[in-house]
């Protein structure tokens, strides 16, 4: 528009020589519009650089084609690959993602779900572990991606954390380590990884595992504190498995401060295989939770639930895999 104001649906209608209702039908991809009039509207939209409001389209009764995604914490790089998989599954159907951080919204004393409902999203993906404060309506299609805490009427697509913990133990045991440690935090995924790790270690003759699980979030600082506690009580530990890569980074920092070499003195393995783990500087051995596949599976399941809300809730586990790098070596 020449006056610098964004074009409205009325401007498009005037430029195309049609009614506002017909422009709405074109935006809805209605088959009831003739090719000639559709072409005129689309030409006017392009010439005016018109961008329809998602909220306005929703209020008009058409599909918003918007999916809300609730993240635990934007700082966790695990979500990057998850969102990639979600986008791959949803973009072919014309859906867009709207992302909210649950903890940022807590500071505003508001649930991100409230914002999603006002936008009339067609479905919600909870990337992490759901909590009761989210208050999701029973009619809303929901999928939990990555979290191991299920909620009624929601599908779950997650990594097989227990199997991943077992893989970490098998790798360290194969390298000859017999005094191993686990660093965890207060999450269901962390607990599943601990169970798988500890069971595999204790099943190996002559091997033992020391466990430190701190309450709260699995942060880098928590990893540093947990490793300090572990080594103070068990200085003979030669290999450590952290519940995620972020905690593993904290463990690496603590080892450096204590003058211990990695992997010569202590081997370290993380979980999630985040981009930081793959950098040449860190080169952290990690369990790949295949979060792209989790995101893709969650997106596909959500589309199915949107199409048929009556589907029975399911749980799908994605098999992890080990990625060996420089932070683990023979004892």
Tab-separated table of C-alpha atoms in Angstrom:
chain	number	residue	atom	x	y	z
A	1	UNK	CA	0.000	0.000	0.000
A	2	UNK	CA	1.246	3.470	-0.858
A	3	UNK	CA	0.559	4.862	2.635
A	4	UNK	CA	2.822	2.287	4.283
A	5	UNK	CA	-0.053	0.480	6.007
A	6	UNK	CA	-0.387	-3.280	5.533
A	7	UNK	CA	-3.037	-4.347	3.048
A	8	UNK	CA	-6.348	-5.651	4.368
A	9	UNK	CA	-8.760	-8.188	2.977
A	10	UNK	CA	-10.940	-5.243	1.871
A	11	UNK	CA	-8.035	-3.845	-0.175
A	12	UNK	CA	-7.622	-7.215	-1.878
A	13	UNK	CA	-11.325	-7.402	-2.650
A	14	UNK	CA	-11.311	-3.893	-4.134
A	15	UNK	CA	-8.226	-4.570	-6.259
A	16	UNK	CA	-9.666	-7.856	-7.581
A	17	UNK	CA	-13.154	-6.418	-8.077
A	18	UNK	CA	-14.817	-9.058	-5.913
A	19	UNK	CA	-16.469	-9.244	-2.500
A	20	UNK	CA	-14.666	-9.795	0.810
A	21	UNK	CA	-16.509	-13.112	1.162
A	22	UNK	CA	-15.084	-14.354	-2.110
A	23	UNK	CA	-11.550	-13.428	-1.006
A	24	UNK	CA	-12.186	-15.478	2.141
A	25	UNK	CA	-13.257	-18.445	0.017
A	26	UNK	CA	-10.043	-18.195	-1.999
A	27	UNK	CA	-7.984	-18.132	1.215
A	28	UNK	CA	-9.885	-21.243	2.323
A	29	UNK	CA	-9.048	-22.922	-1.006
A	30	UNK	CA	-12.743	-23.429	-1.627
A	31	UNK	CA	-13.622	-25.248	-4.891
A	32	UNK	CA	-16.680	-23.002	-5.233
A	33	UNK	CA	-14.618	-20.157	-6.774
A	34	UNK	CA	-14.165	-19.926	-10.552
A	35	UNK	CA	-10.655	-20.093	-11.951
A	36	UNK	CA	-10.947	-16.554	-13.328
A	37	UNK	CA	-11.942	-14.987	-10.023
A	38	UNK	CA	-9.420	-17.087	-8.078
A	39	UNK	CA	-6.656	-15.836	-10.389
A	40	UNK	CA	-7.788	-12.225	-9.918
A	41	UNK	CA	-7.722	-12.573	-6.120
A	42	UNK	CA	-4.334	-14.280	-6.083
A	43	UNK	CA	-2.917	-11.586	-8.343
A	44	UNK	CA	-4.249	-8.865	-6.033
A	45	UNK	CA	-2.781	-10.656	-2.999
A	46	UNK	CA	0.620	-10.751	-4.672
A	47	UNK	CA	0.512	-7.135	-5.868
A	48	UNK	CA	-0.550	-5.833	-2.442
A	49	UNK	CA	1.740	-8.227	-0.517
A	50	UNK	CA	-1.302	-9.157	1.549
A	51	UNK	CA	-0.713	-11.490	4.492
A	52	UNK	CA	-3.867	-12.894	6.091
A	53	UNK	CA	-4.044	-12.918	9.887
A	54	UNK	CA	-3.992	-16.424	11.318
A	55	UNK	CA	-6.235	-15.277	14.157
A	56	UNK	CA	-8.697	-13.690	11.738
A	57	UNK	CA	-8.848	-16.834	9.634
A	58	UNK	CA	-9.523	-18.890	12.764
A	59	UNK	CA	-12.266	-16.571	13.943
A	60	UNK	CA	-13.862	-16.772	10.523
A	61	UNK	CA	-14.386	-20.465	11.148
A	62	UNK	CA	-11.691	-21.803	8.834
A	63	UNK	CA	-8.831	-24.071	9.879
A	64	UNK	CA	-5.890	-22.296	11.473
A	65	UNK	CA	-3.443	-25.005	10.345
A	66	UNK	CA	-1.388	-24.084	13.398
A	67	UNK	CA	0.185	-26.498	15.876
A	68	UNK	CA	1.278	-25.384	19.336
A	69	UNK	CA	4.513	-26.800	20.764
A	70	UNK	CA	5.252	-26.566	24.496
A	71	UNK	CA	8.967	-26.812	25.312
A	72	UNK	CA	10.464	-27.364	28.747
A	73	UNK	CA	13.355	-24.978	28.155
A	74	UNK	CA	14.635	-23.211	25.028
A	75	UNK	CA	18.198	-23.622	26.307
A	76	UNK	CA	18.118	-27.387	25.842
A	77	UNK	CA	19.517	-28.127	22.377
A	78	UNK	CA	17.678	-31.439	22.266
A	79	UNK	CA	14.652	-29.504	21.040
A	80	UNK	CA	16.393	-28.309	17.854
A	81	UNK	CA	16.272	-31.727	16.182
A	82	UNK	CA	12.834	-32.470	17.609
A	83	UNK	CA	11.414	-29.345	15.963
A	84	UNK	CA	13.116	-30.303	12.704
A	85	UNK	CA	11.314	-33.638	12.692
A	86	UNK	CA	8.007	-32.008	13.600
A	87	UNK	CA	8.328	-29.511	10.758
A	88	UNK	CA	9.127	-32.283	8.272
A	89	UNK	CA	5.970	-34.168	9.245
A	90	UNK	CA	3.641	-31.164	9.283
A	91	UNK	CA	4.778	-28.873	6.489
A	92	UNK	CA	3.396	-30.991	3.647
A	93	UNK	CA	-0.062	-30.528	5.152
A	94	UNK	CA	0.441	-26.769	5.320
A	95	UNK	CA	0.713	-26.600	9.116
A	96	UNK	CA	2.880	-24.039	10.903
A	97	UNK	CA	4.457	-24.361	14.348
A	98	UNK	CA	4.047	-21.922	17.221
A	99	UNK	CA	6.506	-22.580	20.046
A	100	UNK	CA	6.279	-21.575	23.720
A	101	UNK	CA	8.661	-22.139	26.630
A	102	UNK	CA	6.750	-23.399	29.666
A	103	UNK	CA	9.168	-21.896	32.207
A	104	UNK	CA	9.233	-18.456	30.577
A	105	UNK	CA	5.438	-18.388	30.722
A	106	UNK	CA	5.525	-19.437	34.371
A	107	UNK	CA	7.188	-16.107	35.119
A	108	UNK	CA	4.200	-14.400	33.531
A	109	UNK	CA	1.819	-16.508	35.629
A	110	UNK	CA	0.260	-17.927	32.485
A	111	UNK	CA	0.144	-21.301	30.784
A	112	UNK	CA	1.320	-21.417	27.162
A	113	UNK	CA	-1.743	-23.551	26.434
A	114	UNK	CA	-3.981	-20.554	27.103
A	115	UNK	CA	-2.254	-18.639	24.337
A	116	UNK	CA	-2.519	-21.591	21.987
A	117	UNK	CA	-6.244	-21.923	22.634
A	118	UNK	CA	-6.790	-18.241	21.871
A	119	UNK	CA	-5.050	-18.843	18.524
A	120	UNK	CA	-7.344	-21.827	17.895
A	121	UNK	CA	-4.500	-24.249	17.257
A	122	UNK	CA	-5.534	-27.578	15.796
A	123	UNK	CA	-3.332	-29.636	18.068
A	124	UNK	CA	-0.618	-29.431	20.730
A	125	UNK	CA	2.733	-31.201	21.051
A	126	UNK	CA	4.218	-31.319	24.536
A	127	UNK	CA	7.977	-31.645	24.023
A	128	UNK	CA	9.093	-32.916	27.398
A	129	UNK	CA	7.221	-34.048	30.473
A	130	UNK	CA	3.642	-32.764	30.853
A	131	UNK	CA	2.418	-31.296	34.131
A	132	UNK	CA	-1.095	-30.853	35.483
A	133	UNK	CA	-0.865	-27.053	35.320
A	134	UNK	CA	-1.034	-27.158	31.508
A	135	UNK	CA	-4.816	-27.759	31.714
A	136	UNK	CA	-5.360	-29.001	28.166
A	137	UNK	CA	-9.032	-29.375	27.135
A	138	UNK	CA	-10.222	-32.939	26.581
A	139	UNK	CA	-11.215	-32.133	23.004
A	140	UNK	CA	-7.727	-30.929	21.975
A	141	UNK	CA	-5.573	-33.449	20.023
A	142	UNK	CA	-2.325	-33.879	21.999
A	143	UNK	CA	0.921	-35.795	21.548
A	144	UNK	CA	3.734	-36.012	24.120
A	145	UNK	CA	7.112	-36.015	22.346
A	146	UNK	CA	10.178	-37.183	24.225
A	147	UNK	CA	8.626	-37.240	27.700
A	148	UNK	CA	7.871	-40.481	29.492
A	149	UNK	CA	4.991	-39.123	31.599
A	150	UNK	CA	1.729	-39.945	29.835
A	151	UNK	CA	-1.529	-38.024	30.076
A	152	UNK	CA	-5.073	-39.200	29.285
A	153	UNK	CA	-6.089	-39.257	25.615
A	154	UNK	CA	-2.585	-38.320	24.445
A	155	UNK	CA	-0.201	-40.321	22.302
A	156	UNK	CA	3.436	-40.629	23.363
A	157	UNK	CA	6.433	-40.807	21.027
A	158	UNK	CA	9.696	-41.072	22.941
A	159	UNK	CA	13.194	-42.445	22.990
A	160	UNK	CA	13.718	-45.833	24.646
A	161	UNK	CA	15.685	-44.271	27.496
A	162	UNK	CA	16.149	-47.512	29.400
A	163	UNK	CA	17.695	-49.205	26.369
A	164	UNK	CA	19.919	-46.156	25.858
A	165	UNK	CA	21.182	-46.360	29.424
A	166	UNK	CA	22.011	-50.009	28.834
A	167	UNK	CA	23.949	-49.083	25.686
A	168	UNK	CA	26.030	-46.565	27.631
A	169	UNK	CA	26.912	-49.220	30.216
A	170	UNK	CA	27.770	-51.819	27.584
A	171	UNK	CA	30.126	-49.376	25.861
A	172	UNK	CA	32.007	-48.524	29.057
A	173	UNK	CA	32.159	-52.128	30.235
A	174	UNK	CA	33.540	-53.199	26.859
A	175	UNK	CA	36.331	-50.654	27.352
A	176	UNK	CA	37.296	-52.408	30.585
A	177	UNK	CA	35.789	-50.013	33.140
A	178	UNK	CA	34.476	-51.689	36.281
A	179	UNK	CA	33.934	-48.700	38.605
A	180	UNK	CA	31.299	-46.579	36.954
A	181	UNK	CA	29.189	-43.610	37.964
A	182	UNK	CA	25.839	-42.143	36.928
A	183	UNK	CA	24.899	-38.450	37.107
A	184	UNK	CA	21.187	-37.668	36.977
A	185	UNK	CA	18.533	-35.090	37.786
A	186	UNK	CA	14.858	-35.078	38.657
A	187	UNK	CA	13.143	-36.207	35.471
A	188	UNK	CA	11.409	-39.355	34.306
A	189	UNK	CA	13.806	-39.699	31.353
A	190	UNK	CA	16.813	-39.437	33.658
A	191	UNK	CA	15.391	-42.153	35.871
A	192	UNK	CA	14.763	-44.483	32.930
A	193	UNK	CA	18.358	-43.992	31.769
A	194	UNK	CA	19.653	-44.675	35.279
A	195	UNK	CA	17.652	-47.890	35.543
A	196	UNK	CA	18.948	-49.202	32.223
A	197	UNK	CA	22.522	-48.211	33.023
A	198	UNK	CA	22.575	-49.608	36.564
A	199	UNK	CA	20.925	-52.899	35.587
A	200	UNK	CA	23.512	-53.552	32.883
A	201	UNK	CA	26.447	-52.635	35.129
A	202	UNK	CA	25.337	-54.749	38.084
A	203	UNK	CA	24.709	-57.704	35.777
A	204	UNK	CA	28.403	-57.633	34.815
A	205	UNK	CA	30.632	-59.653	37.145
A	206	UNK	CA	33.005	-57.493	39.171
A	207	UNK	CA	31.494	-54.191	38.099
A	208	UNK	CA	29.759	-51.642	40.305
A	209	UNK	CA	27.941	-48.356	39.847
A	210	UNK	CA	27.752	-45.269	42.046
A	211	UNK	CA	24.759	-42.994	41.553
A	212	UNK	CA	24.272	-39.285	42.230
A	213	UNK	CA	20.872	-37.834	41.322
A	214	UNK	CA	20.260	-34.178	42.143
A	215	UNK	CA	16.786	-32.626	42.384
A	216	UNK	CA	15.890	-30.011	39.799
A	217	UNK	CA	16.815	-29.555	36.165
A	218	UNK	CA	19.607	-31.481	34.359
A	219	UNK	CA	21.793	-28.410	33.791
A	220	UNK	CA	25.531	-27.986	33.227
A	221	UNK	CA	25.921	-26.687	36.774
A	222	UNK	CA	24.044	-29.724	38.106
A	223	UNK	CA	26.405	-31.999	36.187
A	224	UNK	CA	29.430	-30.299	37.723
A	225	UNK	CA	28.049	-30.534	41.260
A	226	UNK	CA	26.941	-34.140	40.796
A	227	UNK	CA	30.357	-35.232	39.574
A	228	UNK	CA	32.068	-33.457	42.467
A	229	UNK	CA	29.831	-35.313	44.918
A	230	UNK	CA	30.453	-38.587	43.110
A	231	UNK	CA	34.246	-38.344	43.053
A	232	UNK	CA	34.446	-37.163	46.654
A	233	UNK	CA	32.654	-40.353	47.737
A	234	UNK	CA	34.033	-42.704	45.065
A	235	UNK	CA	37.477	-41.568	43.854
A	236	UNK	CA	38.056	-44.942	42.167
A	237	UNK	CA	35.402	-44.280	39.484
A	238	UNK	CA	36.996	-44.359	36.008
A	239	UNK	CA	33.931	-43.815	33.802
A	240	UNK	CA	30.851	-41.609	34.131
A	241	UNK	CA	27.502	-41.592	32.357
A	242	UNK	CA	25.541	-38.334	32.514
A	243	UNK	CA	21.769	-38.255	31.976
A	244	UNK	CA	22.172	-35.752	29.133
A	245	UNK	CA	24.876	-33.915	27.199
A	246	UNK	CA	24.395	-30.712	29.169
A	247	UNK	CA	25.216	-32.480	32.448
A	248	UNK	CA	28.112	-34.207	30.709
A	249	UNK	CA	29.570	-30.796	29.823
A	250	UNK	CA	29.389	-29.858	33.482
A	251	UNK	CA	31.178	-33.091	34.361
A	252	UNK	CA	33.947	-32.293	31.860
A	253	UNK	CA	34.426	-28.872	33.483
A	254	UNK	CA	34.625	-30.382	36.965
A	255	UNK	CA	37.185	-32.952	35.834
A	256	UNK	CA	39.333	-30.209	34.286
A	257	UNK	CA	39.207	-28.191	37.517
A	258	UNK	CA	40.357	-31.260	39.457
A	259	UNK	CA	43.248	-31.832	37.065
A	260	UNK	CA	41.815	-35.115	35.757
A	261	UNK	CA	42.232	-35.945	32.077
A	262	UNK	CA	39.471	-37.134	29.752
A	263	UNK	CA	39.519	-39.944	28.737
A	264	UNK	CA	42.923	-40.971	30.185
A	265	UNK	CA	41.785	-40.698	33.821
A	266	UNK	CA	37.993	-40.677	33.485
A	267	UNK	CA	35.809	-41.525	30.500
A	268	UNK	CA	32.602	-39.515	30.048
A	269	UNK	CA	29.512	-40.340	28.048
A	270	UNK	CA	26.397	-38.181	27.638
A	271	UNK	CA	22.919	-38.572	26.181
A	272	UNK	CA	20.965	-36.850	23.340
A	273	UNK	CA	23.908	-36.400	20.915
A	274	UNK	CA	23.321	-32.656	20.700
A	275	UNK	CA	25.194	-30.437	18.207
A	276	UNK	CA	27.650	-29.414	20.948
A	277	UNK	CA	28.578	-33.047	21.555
A	278	UNK	CA	29.472	-33.427	17.886
A	279	UNK	CA	31.800	-30.410	17.761
A	280	UNK	CA	35.461	-31.236	17.260
A	281	UNK	CA	36.451	-29.355	20.408
A	282	UNK	CA	34.171	-31.363	22.704
A	283	UNK	CA	33.873	-34.642	20.734
A	284	UNK	CA	31.638	-36.126	23.440
A	285	UNK	CA	30.641	-39.767	23.247
A	286	UNK	CA	26.860	-39.748	23.497
A	287	UNK	CA	23.720	-41.779	23.044
A	288	UNK	CA	21.780	-40.481	20.046
A	289	UNK	CA	18.138	-40.350	21.095
A	290	UNK	CA	17.151	-39.809	17.430
A	291	UNK	CA	15.089	-36.765	18.271
A	292	UNK	CA	14.438	-35.965	14.599
A	293	UNK	CA	12.636	-39.292	14.322
A	294	UNK	CA	10.769	-38.584	17.561
A	295	UNK	CA	9.605	-35.230	16.212
A	296	UNK	CA	8.598	-36.732	12.885
A	297	UNK	CA	6.686	-39.533	14.595
A	298	UNK	CA	4.952	-37.081	16.926
A	299	UNK	CA	3.905	-34.929	13.973
A	300	UNK	CA	2.524	-37.886	12.052
A	301	UNK	CA	0.641	-39.136	15.084
A	302	UNK	CA	-0.834	-35.694	15.743
A	303	UNK	CA	-2.086	-35.428	12.161
A	304	UNK	CA	-3.761	-38.815	12.552
A	305	UNK	CA	-5.372	-37.721	15.822
A	306	UNK	CA	-6.613	-34.464	14.274
A	307	UNK	CA	-8.198	-36.473	11.464
A	308	UNK	CA	-9.742	-38.973	13.885
A	309	UNK	CA	-10.022	-37.694	17.495
A	310	UNK	CA	-11.419	-41.044	18.588
A	311	UNK	CA	-8.171	-42.934	18.055
A	312	UNK	CA	-6.918	-44.905	21.044
A	313	UNK	CA	-3.831	-43.434	22.727
A	314	UNK	CA	-0.577	-45.205	21.861
A	315	UNK	CA	3.052	-45.196	23.023
A	316	UNK	CA	5.842	-45.515	20.464
A	317	UNK	CA	9.497	-45.905	21.503
A	318	UNK	CA	12.369	-45.015	19.171
A	319	UNK	CA	15.520	-47.132	19.501
A	320	UNK	CA	18.608	-45.045	20.402
A	321	UNK	CA	22.143	-45.606	19.120
A	322	UNK	CA	25.652	-45.049	20.447
A	323	UNK	CA	27.947	-42.432	18.902
A	324	UNK	CA	31.515	-43.001	20.130
A	325	UNK	CA	33.923	-40.055	20.166
A	326	UNK	CA	37.027	-38.911	22.061
A	327	UNK	CA	35.715	-38.740	25.641
A	328	UNK	CA	35.655	-42.509	26.147
A	329	UNK	CA	38.625	-44.862	25.940
A	330	UNK	CA	39.885	-48.159	27.410
A	331	UNK	CA	40.563	-48.101	31.123
